Amino acid sequence: MTTMRAAQRQAQARADYNAFLAACPSRQLLDRISDKWVVLILCALGGDASPQPGGSDGPRAMRYSELARLLAGVSQKMLTQTLRSLERDGLLTRTVTPTVPVTVTYELTDLGLSLHRTTREIRYWAQANMGEVLAHRDDYDASAS
């Protein structure tokens, strides 16, 4: 029996990831990135605060208070938890500047930017197709009554 080097074990593990299996760590990642606050935070830090496709100003660092104002309806607890989980996963960085008061900014990493491109398209799709989805819901609800 041959032994595998660490790089070979990591490559094998990557090949074995299968989100359809309950114990696969990629399922946990899918759960995280499918959260509405994650999608909106990634879009905000990616510069997509404009509601229309093509409205991107490019990625930028944002302060916590900017994110809180932009993300209508997010609680302080949920925003803090989501930012921490994204930092833990390597999708954003948190920078503390020793000013009075302390300035904390968040910015997407390269990994976060790569995911941002996907979440931006999902957000655009949702915005572009919401009218049709609402019409289908109305039809369904009318036929179910």
mmCIF file of N, CA and C in Angstrom, residues 39-40 42-44 47-56 116-129:
data_model
loop_
_atom_site.group_PDB
_atom_site.id
_atom_site.type_symbol
_atom_site.label_atom_id
_atom_site.label_comp_id
_atom_site.label_asym_id
_atom_site.label_seq_id
_atom_site.Cartn_x
_atom_site.Cartn_y
_atom_site.Cartn_z
ATOM 1 N N VAL A 39 -25.663 36.820 0.189
ATOM 2 C CA VAL A 39 -25.761 37.300 -1.196
ATOM 3 C C VAL A 39 -25.752 38.826 -1.225
ATOM 4 N N LEU A 40 -26.526 39.447 -0.360
ATOM 5 C CA LEU A 40 -26.607 40.907 -0.365
ATOM 6 C C LEU A 40 -25.316 41.561 0.116
ATOM 7 N N LEU A 42 -22.265 40.260 -0.214
ATOM 8 C CA LEU A 42 -21.306 40.099 -1.311
ATOM 9 C C LEU A 42 -21.587 41.096 -2.434
ATOM 10 N N CYS A 43 -22.866 41.294 -2.749
ATOM 11 C CA CYS A 43 -23.214 42.262 -3.792
ATOM 12 C C CYS A 43 -22.862 43.685 -3.368
ATOM 13 N N ALA A 44 -23.106 44.019 -2.110
ATOM 14 C CA ALA A 44 -22.786 45.364 -1.622
ATOM 15 C C ALA A 44 -21.284 45.620 -1.675
ATOM 16 N N GLY A 47 -19.798 46.235 -4.987
ATOM 17 C CA GLY A 47 -20.111 47.509 -5.628
ATOM 18 C C GLY A 47 -21.422 47.511 -6.368
ATOM 19 N N ASP A 48 -22.291 46.554 -6.067
ATOM 20 C CA ASP A 48 -23.547 46.410 -6.796
ATOM 21 C C ASP A 48 -24.746 46.974 -6.038
ATOM 22 N N ALA A 49 -24.575 48.085 -5.367
ATOM 23 C CA ALA A 49 -25.691 48.650 -4.594
ATOM 24 C C ALA A 49 -26.798 49.175 -5.496
ATOM 25 N N SER A 50 -26.494 49.410 -6.771
ATOM 26 C CA SER A 50 -27.517 49.841 -7.719
ATOM 27 C C SER A 50 -28.465 48.682 -7.979
ATOM 28 N N PRO A 51 -29.784 48.937 -8.043
ATOM 29 C CA PRO A 51 -30.729 47.838 -8.214
ATOM 30 C C PRO A 51 -30.751 47.250 -9.619
ATOM 31 N N GLN A 52 -30.162 47.899 -10.586
ATOM 32 C CA GLN A 52 -30.237 47.448 -11.976
ATOM 33 C C GLN A 52 -28.944 46.791 -12.432
ATOM 34 N N PRO A 53 -29.047 45.792 -13.339
ATOM 35 C CA PRO A 53 -27.835 45.197 -13.906
ATOM 36 C C PRO A 53 -26.983 46.273 -14.557
ATOM 37 N N GLY A 54 -25.677 46.140 -14.402
ATOM 38 C CA GLY A 54 -24.770 47.117 -14.990
ATOM 39 C C GLY A 54 -24.534 48.306 -14.083
ATOM 40 N N GLY A 55 -25.123 48.303 -12.877
ATOM 41 C CA GLY A 55 -24.984 49.436 -11.983
ATOM 42 C C GLY A 55 -23.791 49.326 -11.047
ATOM 43 N N SER A 56 -22.847 48.468 -11.334
ATOM 44 C CA SER A 56 -21.719 48.233 -10.446
ATOM 45 C C SER A 56 -20.682 49.340 -10.547
ATOM 46 N N HIS A 116 -18.767 36.557 -5.664
ATOM 47 C CA HIS A 116 -19.595 37.744 -5.927
ATOM 48 C C HIS A 116 -20.153 37.738 -7.348
ATOM 49 N N ARG A 117 -19.355 37.346 -8.299
ATOM 50 C CA ARG A 117 -19.822 37.330 -9.699
ATOM 51 C C ARG A 117 -21.052 36.435 -9.846
ATOM 52 N N THR A 118 -21.067 35.319 -9.152
ATOM 53 C CA THR A 118 -22.210 34.407 -9.212
ATOM 54 C C THR A 118 -23.414 34.975 -8.473
ATOM 55 N N THR A 119 -23.198 35.497 -7.276
ATOM 56 C CA THR A 119 -24.320 36.032 -6.502
ATOM 57 C C THR A 119 -24.934 37.252 -7.181
ATOM 58 N N ARG A 120 -24.112 38.026 -7.872
ATOM 59 C CA ARG A 120 -24.636 39.186 -8.599
ATOM 60 C C ARG A 120 -25.612 38.727 -9.675
ATOM 61 N N GLU A 121 -25.268 37.683 -10.385
ATOM 62 C CA GLU A 121 -26.152 37.170 -11.436
ATOM 63 C C GLU A 121 -27.449 36.621 -10.853
ATOM 64 N N ILE A 122 -27.370 35.969 -9.698
ATOM 65 C CA ILE A 122 -28.581 35.468 -9.046
ATOM 66 C C ILE A 122 -29.479 36.632 -8.646
ATOM 67 N N ARG A 123 -28.887 37.675 -8.087
ATOM 68 C CA ARG A 123 -29.672 38.853 -7.697
ATOM 69 C C ARG A 123 -30.309 39.505 -8.923
ATOM 70 N N TYR A 124 -29.553 39.648 -9.994
ATOM 71 C CA TYR A 124 -30.108 40.219 -11.234
ATOM 72 C C TYR A 124 -31.272 39.372 -11.745
ATOM 73 N N TRP A 125 -31.093 38.044 -11.718
ATOM 74 C CA TRP A 125 -32.147 37.150 -12.187
ATOM 75 C C TRP A 125 -33.405 37.347 -11.350
ATOM 76 N N ALA A 126 -33.255 37.386 -10.025
ATOM 77 C CA ALA A 126 -34.404 37.548 -9.136
ATOM 78 C C ALA A 126 -35.135 38.859 -9.425
ATOM 79 N N GLN A 127 -34.385 39.923 -9.600
ATOM 80 C CA GLN A 127 -34.991 41.231 -9.871
ATOM 81 C C GLN A 127 -35.675 41.255 -11.239
ATOM 82 N N ALA A 128 -35.061 40.638 -12.226
ATOM 83 C CA ALA A 128 -35.614 40.663 -13.589
ATOM 84 C C ALA A 128 -36.846 39.776 -13.735
ATOM 85 N N ASN A 129 -36.949 38.722 -12.935
ATOM 86 C CA ASN A 129 -38.031 37.754 -13.096
ATOM 87 C C ASN A 129 -39.086 37.795 -12.004
#
